[in-house]
Short mmCIF file of N, CA and C and ligand atoms in Angstrom, two decimals:
data_model
loop_
_atom_site.label_atom_id
_atom_site.label_comp_id
_atom_site.label_asym_id
_atom_site.label_seq_id
_atom_site.Cartn_x
_atom_site.Cartn_y
_atom_site.Cartn_z
N MET A 11 -10.42 -78.10 -6.59
CA MET A 11 -9.43 -77.84 -5.98
C MET A 11 -8.60 -77.13 -6.81
N PHE A 12 -8.29 -75.74 -6.85
CA PHE A 12 -7.01 -74.92 -7.01
C PHE A 12 -6.10 -74.32 -5.78
N ASP A 13 -4.78 -75.95 -6.90
CA ASP A 13 -3.13 -75.55 -6.50
C ASP A 13 -3.04 -74.92 -8.07
N PHE A 14 -2.78 -73.72 -7.57
CA PHE A 14 -1.46 -72.46 -7.93
C PHE A 14 -0.52 -72.32 -7.23
N GLN A 15 1.23 -72.37 -7.48
CA GLN A 15 1.95 -72.88 -7.13
C GLN A 15 3.31 -71.53 -7.36
N PRO A 16 3.34 -70.12 -7.08
CA PRO A 16 3.87 -69.18 -7.15
C PRO A 16 5.72 -69.41 -6.88
N ASP A 17 6.00 -69.68 -7.58
CA ASP A 17 7.38 -69.27 -6.84
C ASP A 17 8.20 -68.05 -6.61
N PRO A 18 8.20 -67.35 -5.58
CA PRO A 18 8.96 -66.42 -4.75
C PRO A 18 9.96 -65.84 -5.67
N ALA A 19 10.55 -66.73 -6.32
CA ALA A 19 12.46 -66.57 -6.59
C ALA A 19 12.47 -66.10 -8.02
N GLN A 20 10.82 -66.52 -8.83
CA GLN A 20 10.86 -66.40 -9.49
C GLN A 20 11.05 -64.25 -10.34
N PRO A 21 11.23 -63.57 -11.00
CA PRO A 21 11.14 -62.56 -11.60
C PRO A 21 10.27 -61.16 -11.43
N LYS A 22 9.99 -60.32 -10.75
CA LYS A 22 9.02 -60.19 -10.14
C LYS A 22 8.04 -60.04 -12.37
N PRO A 23 8.19 -59.39 -13.18
CA PRO A 23 7.24 -59.99 -14.40
C PRO A 23 6.40 -60.68 -14.25
N GLU A 24 7.22 -62.10 -14.63
CA GLU A 24 6.90 -63.24 -14.38
C GLU A 24 5.76 -63.37 -13.53
N LEU A 25 6.22 -63.10 -11.95
CA LEU A 25 4.68 -63.86 -11.72
C LEU A 25 4.34 -62.25 -11.63
N TYR A 26 3.95 -61.59 -11.46
CA TYR A 26 3.33 -61.10 -11.96
C TYR A 26 1.68 -62.12 -13.38
N ARG A 27 3.35 -61.86 -13.74
CA ARG A 27 2.20 -62.23 -15.06
C ARG A 27 1.24 -63.82 -15.07
N ASP A 28 1.65 -64.70 -14.39
CA ASP A 28 1.20 -66.09 -13.63
C ASP A 28 0.00 -65.30 -12.98
N LEU A 29 0.22 -64.28 -11.83
CA LEU A 29 -0.50 -64.21 -11.52
C LEU A 29 -2.05 -63.79 -11.64
N VAL A 30 -1.97 -62.64 -13.01
CA VAL A 30 -3.31 -62.63 -14.29
C VAL A 30 -3.83 -63.76 -14.21
N ASP A 31 -2.47 -64.31 -15.22
CA ASP A 31 -3.00 -66.08 -15.71
C ASP A 31 -4.09 -66.22 -14.68
N ALA A 32 -3.78 -66.98 -13.68
CA ALA A 32 -4.94 -67.13 -12.12
C ALA A 32 -5.73 -66.82 -11.85
N ALA A 33 -5.53 -65.30 -12.12
CA ALA A 33 -6.24 -64.29 -11.78
C ALA A 33 -8.29 -64.59 -12.87
N ARG A 34 -7.67 -64.37 -14.19
CA ARG A 34 -8.70 -64.46 -15.51
C ARG A 34 -9.20 -66.13 -15.12
N ALA A 35 -8.23 -67.44 -14.79
CA ALA A 35 -8.94 -68.93 -14.67
C ALA A 35 -9.72 -68.97 -13.58
N LEU A 36 -9.47 -68.54 -12.52
CA LEU A 36 -10.30 -68.37 -11.24
C LEU A 36 -11.09 -67.38 -11.55
N THR A 37 -10.95 -66.77 -12.35
CA THR A 37 -13.20 -65.91 -12.23
C THR A 37 -13.84 -65.76 -13.79
N ALA A 38 -12.64 -67.00 -14.22
CA ALA A 38 -13.92 -67.28 -16.49
C ALA A 38 -15.58 -67.42 -15.92
N ASP A 39 -15.86 -68.07 -15.20
CA ASP A 39 -16.74 -67.84 -15.85
C ASP A 39 -17.99 -68.04 -13.60
N GLU A 40 -17.27 -67.42 -13.50
CA GLU A 40 -18.53 -67.07 -12.40
C GLU A 40 -18.61 -65.00 -12.33
N PRO A 41 -19.99 -65.28 -12.33
CA PRO A 41 -21.02 -63.89 -12.16
C PRO A 41 -20.64 -62.92 -10.38
N ASP A 42 -20.42 -63.63 -9.88
CA ASP A 42 -20.89 -63.01 -8.70
C ASP A 42 -19.47 -62.30 -7.88
N GLY A 43 -19.51 -60.04 -8.40
CA GLY A 43 -18.04 -60.45 -8.00
C GLY A 43 -17.69 -60.15 -6.47
N VAL A 44 -18.39 -60.44 -5.75
CA VAL A 44 -17.74 -60.28 -4.10
C VAL A 44 -17.15 -62.15 -4.31
N ALA A 45 -17.64 -63.26 -4.80
CA ALA A 45 -17.23 -64.85 -4.36
C ALA A 45 -15.64 -64.02 -5.52
N ASN A 46 -15.42 -63.39 -7.20
CA ASN A 46 -14.76 -62.96 -7.25
C ASN A 46 -13.52 -62.57 -6.53
N MET A 47 -13.44 -61.00 -6.17
CA MET A 47 -12.95 -60.20 -5.02
C MET A 47 -12.60 -61.34 -3.72
N ALA A 48 -12.82 -62.66 -3.16
CA ALA A 48 -12.40 -63.23 -2.32
C ALA A 48 -11.70 -63.72 -2.98
N ASN A 49 -11.65 -65.17 -4.23
CA ASN A 49 -11.20 -65.41 -4.53
C ASN A 49 -9.59 -64.69 -4.94
N LEU A 50 -9.42 -63.46 -5.72
CA LEU A 50 -8.58 -62.11 -6.39
C LEU A 50 -7.48 -61.83 -4.69
N ALA A 51 -8.44 -62.08 -3.54
CA ALA A 51 -7.95 -61.22 -2.21
C ALA A 51 -7.48 -62.35 -1.71
N ALA A 52 -7.14 -63.58 -2.43
CA ALA A 52 -6.41 -64.17 -1.87
C ALA A 52 -5.43 -65.60 -2.34
N LEU A 53 -6.03 -64.84 -4.02
CA LEU A 53 -4.48 -64.70 -5.00
C LEU A 53 -3.35 -64.50 -4.93
N ILE A 54 -3.82 -62.95 -4.40
CA ILE A 54 -2.43 -62.02 -4.18
C ILE A 54 -1.46 -62.31 -3.21
N TRP A 55 -2.63 -62.73 -2.34
CA TRP A 55 -2.12 -62.63 -1.10
C TRP A 55 -0.70 -64.66 -1.33
N GLN A 56 -1.49 -65.47 -2.12
CA GLN A 56 -0.76 -66.30 -1.96
C GLN A 56 0.77 -66.18 -2.62
N PHE A 57 1.52 -65.16 -4.12
CA PHE A 57 1.75 -64.14 -4.71
C PHE A 57 2.72 -63.89 -4.55
N VAL A 58 1.86 -63.16 -4.08
CA VAL A 58 2.30 -61.77 -3.51
C VAL A 58 3.25 -61.95 -2.23
N PRO A 59 4.37 -62.20 -2.42
CA PRO A 59 5.63 -62.35 -0.75
C PRO A 59 5.06 -60.75 0.13
N ARG A 60 5.30 -60.95 1.10
CA ARG A 60 5.70 -59.94 2.30
C ARG A 60 4.96 -59.06 1.85
N LEU A 61 3.90 -58.80 2.41
CA LEU A 61 2.12 -58.70 2.57
C LEU A 61 2.02 -58.64 4.09
N ASN A 62 1.35 -57.08 4.43
CA ASN A 62 0.24 -58.41 5.51
C ASN A 62 -1.65 -57.89 5.48
N TRP A 63 -1.41 -56.85 4.05
CA TRP A 63 -2.79 -56.88 4.03
C TRP A 63 -2.75 -56.93 2.87
N ALA A 64 -3.69 -57.46 1.79
CA ALA A 64 -4.37 -57.21 0.25
C ALA A 64 -5.38 -57.56 0.23
N GLY A 65 -6.31 -56.97 -0.21
CA GLY A 65 -7.54 -56.34 -0.43
C GLY A 65 -8.91 -55.39 -1.52
N PHE A 66 -9.50 -55.24 -1.62
CA PHE A 66 -10.22 -54.52 -1.99
C PHE A 66 -11.10 -53.41 -1.24
N TYR A 67 -11.35 -51.86 -1.75
CA TYR A 67 -12.29 -51.15 -1.32
C TYR A 67 -12.98 -51.22 -2.90
N ARG A 68 -14.39 -50.77 -2.43
CA ARG A 68 -14.68 -50.38 -3.42
C ARG A 68 -16.14 -49.53 -3.94
N MET A 69 -15.78 -48.33 -4.63
CA MET A 69 -17.21 -47.58 -4.94
C MET A 69 -18.01 -47.85 -4.52
N VAL A 70 -19.01 -47.14 -3.18
CA VAL A 70 -20.61 -47.31 -2.70
C VAL A 70 -20.76 -46.18 -2.74
N ASP A 71 -21.73 -44.94 -3.67
CA ASP A 71 -22.37 -44.33 -3.47
C ASP A 71 -21.05 -43.08 -2.69
N GLY A 72 -20.25 -42.89 -3.92
CA GLY A 72 -19.36 -41.97 -3.44
C GLY A 72 -18.09 -42.51 -2.85
N ALA A 73 -18.01 -42.98 -2.34
CA ALA A 73 -17.20 -43.81 -0.69
C ALA A 73 -16.05 -45.01 -1.30
N LEU A 74 -14.66 -44.70 -0.78
CA LEU A 74 -14.89 -46.09 -1.00
C LEU A 74 -14.82 -47.19 0.74
N VAL A 75 -15.79 -48.77 0.41
CA VAL A 75 -16.14 -49.47 1.15
C VAL A 75 -15.52 -50.93 1.01
N LEU A 76 -14.95 -51.40 2.31
CA LEU A 76 -14.37 -52.03 2.16
C LEU A 76 -14.59 -53.76 1.65
N GLY A 77 -14.51 -54.52 0.97
CA GLY A 77 -14.23 -55.76 0.61
C GLY A 77 -13.83 -56.22 0.54
N PRO A 78 -13.80 -57.19 -0.55
CA PRO A 78 -13.15 -59.01 0.41
C PRO A 78 -11.22 -58.80 0.62
N PHE A 79 -11.11 -59.56 1.42
CA PHE A 79 -9.39 -58.82 1.74
C PHE A 79 -8.92 -60.23 2.41
N GLN A 80 -7.17 -60.48 2.73
CA GLN A 80 -6.10 -61.10 3.45
C GLN A 80 -6.06 -60.79 4.36
N GLY A 81 -6.02 -60.67 5.50
CA GLY A 81 -5.09 -60.02 6.59
C GLY A 81 -5.94 -59.10 7.47
N LYS A 82 -5.52 -59.04 8.74
CA LYS A 82 -6.13 -57.93 10.06
C LYS A 82 -7.68 -57.79 9.85
N PRO A 83 -8.45 -56.99 9.79
CA PRO A 83 -9.90 -56.98 10.34
C PRO A 83 -8.97 -54.38 10.49
N ALA A 84 -10.27 -54.94 9.34
CA ALA A 84 -9.54 -53.04 8.70
C ALA A 84 -10.85 -51.92 8.72
N CYS A 85 -10.45 -50.62 8.34
CA CYS A 85 -10.52 -49.31 8.41
C CYS A 85 -12.16 -50.03 6.89
N ILE A 86 -13.52 -49.42 7.69
CA ILE A 86 -14.41 -49.91 6.73
C ILE A 86 -14.71 -49.18 5.62
N ARG A 87 -15.37 -47.85 5.25
CA ARG A 87 -15.69 -46.44 4.68
C ARG A 87 -14.68 -45.60 5.02
N ILE A 88 -13.83 -44.95 4.02
CA ILE A 88 -12.49 -44.13 3.61
C ILE A 88 -13.27 -43.46 2.33
N ALA A 89 -13.07 -41.25 3.16
CA ALA A 89 -13.95 -40.55 2.38
C ALA A 89 -13.45 -40.31 1.08
N PRO A 90 -13.91 -39.77 -0.29
CA PRO A 90 -12.77 -39.66 -1.49
C PRO A 90 -11.85 -38.58 -0.86
N GLY A 91 -10.70 -38.97 -1.43
CA GLY A 91 -9.43 -38.19 -1.26
C GLY A 91 -8.51 -38.78 0.40
N GLN A 92 -9.54 -39.60 0.84
CA GLN A 92 -8.44 -39.42 2.07
C GLN A 92 -7.86 -40.56 2.09
N GLY A 93 -6.68 -40.59 2.66
CA GLY A 93 -5.32 -41.25 2.96
C GLY A 93 -5.16 -42.43 1.50
N VAL A 94 -4.27 -43.76 1.67
CA VAL A 94 -3.90 -44.03 0.22
C VAL A 94 -4.60 -44.18 -0.71
N CYS A 95 -5.90 -44.67 -0.11
CA CYS A 95 -6.58 -45.33 -0.94
C CYS A 95 -7.61 -44.28 -1.65
N GLY A 96 -7.86 -43.63 -0.34
CA GLY A 96 -8.97 -42.58 -1.37
C GLY A 96 -8.85 -41.19 -2.58
N ALA A 97 -6.60 -41.64 -2.35
CA ALA A 97 -6.10 -40.95 -3.54
C ALA A 97 -5.61 -40.82 -4.71
N ALA A 98 -6.09 -42.27 -4.47
CA ALA A 98 -6.10 -43.62 -6.24
C ALA A 98 -7.42 -43.06 -5.61
N ALA A 99 -8.20 -43.23 -5.59
CA ALA A 99 -9.42 -43.28 -5.73
C ALA A 99 -9.64 -41.74 -7.08
N ALA A 100 -9.73 -40.99 -6.00
CA ALA A 100 -9.77 -39.61 -6.38
C ALA A 100 -8.96 -39.56 -8.14
N SER A 101 -7.52 -39.15 -7.62
CA SER A 101 -7.10 -39.27 -9.16
C SER A 101 -8.08 -40.44 -9.96
N GLY A 102 -6.95 -41.62 -9.50
CA GLY A 102 -7.31 -42.41 -10.57
C GLY A 102 -5.35 -42.99 -11.03
N GLN A 103 -5.10 -42.25 -10.16
CA GLN A 103 -3.80 -43.05 -10.46
C GLN A 103 -3.75 -43.75 -8.97
N THR A 104 -1.99 -44.81 -9.82
CA THR A 104 -1.75 -45.93 -8.75
C THR A 104 -0.42 -44.89 -7.40
N GLN A 105 -0.82 -45.18 -6.60
CA GLN A 105 0.07 -44.25 -5.74
C GLN A 105 0.80 -46.01 -4.64
N LEU A 106 2.04 -45.28 -4.61
CA LEU A 106 3.26 -46.23 -4.16
C LEU A 106 4.03 -45.45 -3.62
N VAL A 107 4.30 -46.61 -2.35
CA VAL A 107 3.86 -44.91 -0.95
C VAL A 107 5.05 -45.79 -0.51
N PRO A 108 6.82 -45.86 0.46
CA PRO A 108 7.23 -46.28 -0.08
C PRO A 108 7.48 -46.15 1.28
N ASP A 109 6.76 -44.59 2.13
CA ASP A 109 6.66 -44.68 3.73
C ASP A 109 5.83 -44.49 3.53
N VAL A 110 4.71 -45.34 4.47
CA VAL A 110 3.13 -44.58 4.16
C VAL A 110 3.72 -43.44 5.42
N HIS A 111 4.13 -43.66 7.07
CA HIS A 111 4.51 -42.49 7.72
C HIS A 111 4.28 -41.44 6.87
N ALA A 112 5.01 -41.51 6.03
CA ALA A 112 5.64 -39.63 5.14
C ALA A 112 4.29 -39.75 5.14
N PHE A 113 3.12 -39.97 4.08
CA PHE A 113 2.23 -39.92 3.21
C PHE A 113 1.20 -38.73 4.25
N PRO A 114 0.73 -38.07 3.29
CA PRO A 114 0.49 -36.60 4.82
C PRO A 114 -0.90 -37.31 4.05
N GLY A 115 -2.06 -37.77 6.20
CA GLY A 115 -3.34 -38.43 5.84
C GLY A 115 -3.30 -39.78 5.80
N HIS A 116 -2.25 -40.63 5.83
CA HIS A 116 -2.91 -42.28 6.01
C HIS A 116 -3.24 -42.55 6.85
N ILE A 117 -4.02 -43.24 6.09
CA ILE A 117 -4.86 -44.86 7.65
C ILE A 117 -4.07 -45.60 8.00
N ALA A 118 -4.00 -45.17 8.80
CA ALA A 118 -3.55 -46.06 9.78
C ALA A 118 -4.49 -47.56 9.85
N CYS A 119 -4.91 -48.37 9.45
CA CYS A 119 -5.73 -50.33 10.01
C CYS A 119 -4.66 -50.92 10.79
N ASP A 120 -3.61 -51.50 9.50
CA ASP A 120 -2.33 -51.83 11.18
C ASP A 120 -1.58 -51.68 11.15
N GLY A 121 -0.96 -51.04 12.27
CA GLY A 121 0.05 -50.03 12.56
C GLY A 121 1.17 -51.03 11.76
N ALA A 122 1.43 -52.50 11.77
CA ALA A 122 2.81 -52.92 10.78
C ALA A 122 2.31 -52.41 9.29
N SER A 123 1.71 -51.87 8.98
CA SER A 123 1.34 -51.42 7.79
C SER A 123 3.01 -50.47 7.50
N GLN A 124 3.56 -50.64 6.50
CA GLN A 124 4.72 -49.42 6.73
C GLN A 124 4.78 -49.54 5.08
N SER A 125 5.03 -49.55 3.84
CA SER A 125 4.40 -49.84 2.73
C SER A 125 3.19 -50.47 2.68
N GLU A 126 3.00 -49.00 1.04
CA GLU A 126 1.72 -49.87 0.37
C GLU A 126 1.79 -48.90 -1.44
N LEU A 127 0.56 -49.84 -1.48
CA LEU A 127 0.34 -50.00 -3.03
C LEU A 127 -0.76 -49.66 -3.46
N VAL A 128 -1.18 -48.41 -4.15
CA VAL A 128 -3.29 -49.07 -3.55
C VAL A 128 -3.13 -48.25 -5.84
N VAL A 129 -4.26 -49.04 -6.69
CA VAL A 129 -4.40 -49.36 -7.56
C VAL A 129 -5.24 -49.17 -7.79
N PRO A 130 -6.27 -48.25 -8.94
CA PRO A 130 -7.37 -48.00 -9.26
C PRO A 130 -7.58 -49.46 -9.79
N VAL A 131 -9.29 -49.41 -10.18
CA VAL A 131 -9.67 -49.97 -11.06
C VAL A 131 -10.80 -49.25 -11.60
N PHE A 132 -10.68 -49.43 -13.49
CA PHE A 132 -11.76 -48.94 -13.76
C PHE A 132 -12.11 -49.29 -15.01
N ARG A 133 -13.85 -49.70 -14.71
CA ARG A 133 -14.64 -49.91 -15.49
C ARG A 133 -15.56 -48.77 -16.14
N ASN A 134 -14.95 -48.65 -17.67
CA ASN A 134 -16.63 -48.16 -18.27
C ASN A 134 -15.49 -45.90 -18.27
N GLY A 135 -14.58 -46.10 -18.33
CA GLY A 135 -13.68 -45.18 -17.80
C GLY A 135 -13.78 -44.57 -16.22
N ALA A 136 -14.77 -45.12 -15.12
CA ALA A 136 -15.07 -45.01 -13.80
C ALA A 136 -14.43 -45.59 -12.91
N VAL A 137 -13.63 -45.09 -11.99
CA VAL A 137 -12.74 -45.94 -10.45
C VAL A 137 -14.03 -46.93 -10.07
N ILE A 138 -13.89 -48.24 -10.05
CA ILE A 138 -15.10 -48.63 -9.14
C ILE A 138 -14.70 -49.44 -7.88
N ALA A 139 -13.28 -49.47 -7.83
CA ALA A 139 -12.91 -50.09 -7.15
C ALA A 139 -11.43 -50.12 -7.01
N VAL A 140 -10.31 -49.86 -4.85
CA VAL A 140 -9.03 -49.93 -6.18
C VAL A 140 -8.69 -51.15 -5.01
N ILE A 141 -7.75 -51.51 -5.44
CA ILE A 141 -7.08 -52.75 -4.97
C ILE A 141 -5.68 -52.54 -4.61
N ASP A 142 -5.81 -52.76 -3.12
CA ASP A 142 -4.53 -51.96 -1.96
C ASP A 142 -3.51 -53.47 -1.74
N LEU A 143 -2.09 -53.10 -1.12
CA LEU A 143 -1.60 -54.20 -0.83
C LEU A 143 -0.65 -53.04 0.87
N ASP A 144 -0.53 -53.46 1.17
CA ASP A 144 0.02 -53.32 2.90
C ASP A 144 1.62 -54.53 2.85
N SER A 145 2.34 -53.66 3.63
CA SER A 145 3.95 -54.83 3.67
C SER A 145 4.22 -53.84 4.66
N PRO A 146 4.92 -55.27 5.71
CA PRO A 146 5.01 -55.02 6.99
C PRO A 146 6.38 -53.76 6.49
N GLU A 147 7.08 -54.04 5.48
CA GLU A 147 8.32 -53.42 5.05
C GLU A 147 8.79 -52.08 4.79
N LEU A 148 8.86 -51.23 4.65
CA LEU A 148 9.49 -50.10 3.92
C LEU A 148 10.24 -50.03 2.60
N ASN A 149 9.17 -50.28 2.16
CA ASN A 149 10.01 -49.92 0.01
C ASN A 149 9.69 -51.13 -0.28
N ARG A 150 8.64 -51.74 -0.17
CA ARG A 150 8.30 -53.09 -0.11
C ARG A 150 8.43 -53.04 -1.88
N PHE A 151 7.36 -52.44 -2.44
CA PHE A 151 7.11 -51.74 -3.43
C PHE A 151 7.39 -51.73 -4.35
N ASP A 152 7.45 -51.24 -5.86
CA ASP A 152 9.20 -50.82 -7.06
C ASP A 152 7.47 -50.76 -8.36
N THR A 153 7.84 -50.10 -9.19
CA THR A 153 7.45 -49.89 -9.87
C THR A 153 6.85 -51.38 -11.87
N GLU A 154 7.68 -52.34 -11.31
CA GLU A 154 6.71 -53.23 -11.84
C GLU A 154 6.26 -54.42 -10.75
N ASP A 155 5.79 -54.15 -9.30
CA ASP A 155 4.84 -54.40 -8.58
C ASP A 155 3.74 -53.62 -9.35
N ALA A 156 3.72 -52.31 -9.31
CA ALA A 156 2.50 -51.74 -9.80
C ALA A 156 1.95 -51.63 -10.77
N ALA A 157 3.03 -52.04 -11.89
CA ALA A 157 2.81 -52.05 -13.31
C ALA A 157 1.47 -53.32 -13.70
N GLY A 158 2.35 -55.02 -12.45
CA GLY A 158 1.24 -56.46 -12.37
C GLY A 158 0.44 -56.41 -11.68
N ILE A 159 0.14 -55.15 -10.57
CA ILE A 159 -1.25 -55.23 -10.25
C ILE A 159 -1.67 -53.71 -11.02
N GLU A 160 -1.33 -52.99 -11.98
CA GLU A 160 -2.36 -52.70 -12.83
C GLU A 160 -2.83 -53.45 -13.74
N ALA A 161 -1.55 -53.93 -14.30
CA ALA A 161 -2.53 -55.25 -14.73
C ALA A 161 -3.57 -56.69 -14.17
N LEU A 162 -3.47 -56.50 -13.22
CA LEU A 162 -4.04 -57.41 -12.23
C LEU A 162 -5.34 -56.46 -12.78
N ALA A 163 -5.63 -55.29 -11.98
CA ALA A 163 -6.60 -54.61 -12.57
C ALA A 163 -7.49 -54.06 -13.54
N GLU A 164 -6.48 -54.13 -15.11
CA GLU A 164 -7.15 -54.14 -15.86
C GLU A 164 -8.10 -55.69 -16.52
N ALA A 165 -7.84 -56.43 -16.42
CA ALA A 165 -7.51 -58.27 -15.75
C ALA A 165 -9.38 -58.29 -15.75
N ILE A 166 -9.23 -57.93 -14.04
CA ILE A 166 -10.10 -58.35 -13.68
C ILE A 166 -11.79 -56.97 -13.56
N ALA A 167 -11.16 -56.40 -14.05
CA ALA A 167 -12.40 -55.39 -13.51
C ALA A 167 -13.63 -55.86 -14.01
N ALA A 168 -13.80 -56.37 -15.45
CA ALA A 168 -15.26 -56.89 -15.55
C ALA A 168 -16.42 -57.78 -14.53
N VAL A 169 -14.78 -58.63 -13.95
CA VAL A 169 -16.15 -59.42 -12.83
C VAL A 169 -15.79 -59.49 -11.41
N ILE A 170 -15.78 -58.40 -11.40
CA ILE A 170 -15.66 -57.88 -9.45
C ILE A 170 -17.36 -56.84 -9.56
N1 SME B 202 -4.41 -46.98 4.88
C1 SME B 202 -5.06 -47.24 3.66
C2 SME B 202 -5.90 -47.53 4.55
C3 SME B 202 -6.92 -49.10 4.47
S1 SME B 202 -6.06 -50.00 4.90
O1 SME B 202 -4.42 -50.44 4.64
C4 SME B 202 -6.27 -51.83 4.45
C5 SME B 202 -5.19 -45.71 3.29
O2 SME B 202 -4.75 -44.81 3.83
O3 SME B 202 -6.11 -45.52 1.92
#
């Protein structure tokens, strides 16, 4: 049994430090990337409050393909450059979107999503996946959330 007990009242840097520690512990001895992404999506869901979707899109033959996640069923394939996820994958830059309706080309998988954070995961200099967080609140994510998920992306790049 894994009994992680995040405290949502913690300052964000501490919360994300605990999330990264938990992610390392969960994936340490497991070589299966799907199993690890599944547990990592569950861990993000447990640690990060006020989300309606959290999970992975993986780079497969040049396009993003849905990976393990928590939330409602979502779009399966995203072409390079399309939507917030495609922009993160194509540019290699974190996308912090306070209002998804103002983002050109945003792909509405869940109508409840109002703001979004997408962080690329790199291995050997190439984007191998993105971590996507959606919130039903406008302006839900800030630079501390971005830094926390970037730290997570770096910590798990070798095990997904
Ligand atoms: N909104 C994303 C698509 C993925 S869903 O949010 C799960 C986008 O615009 O890339």
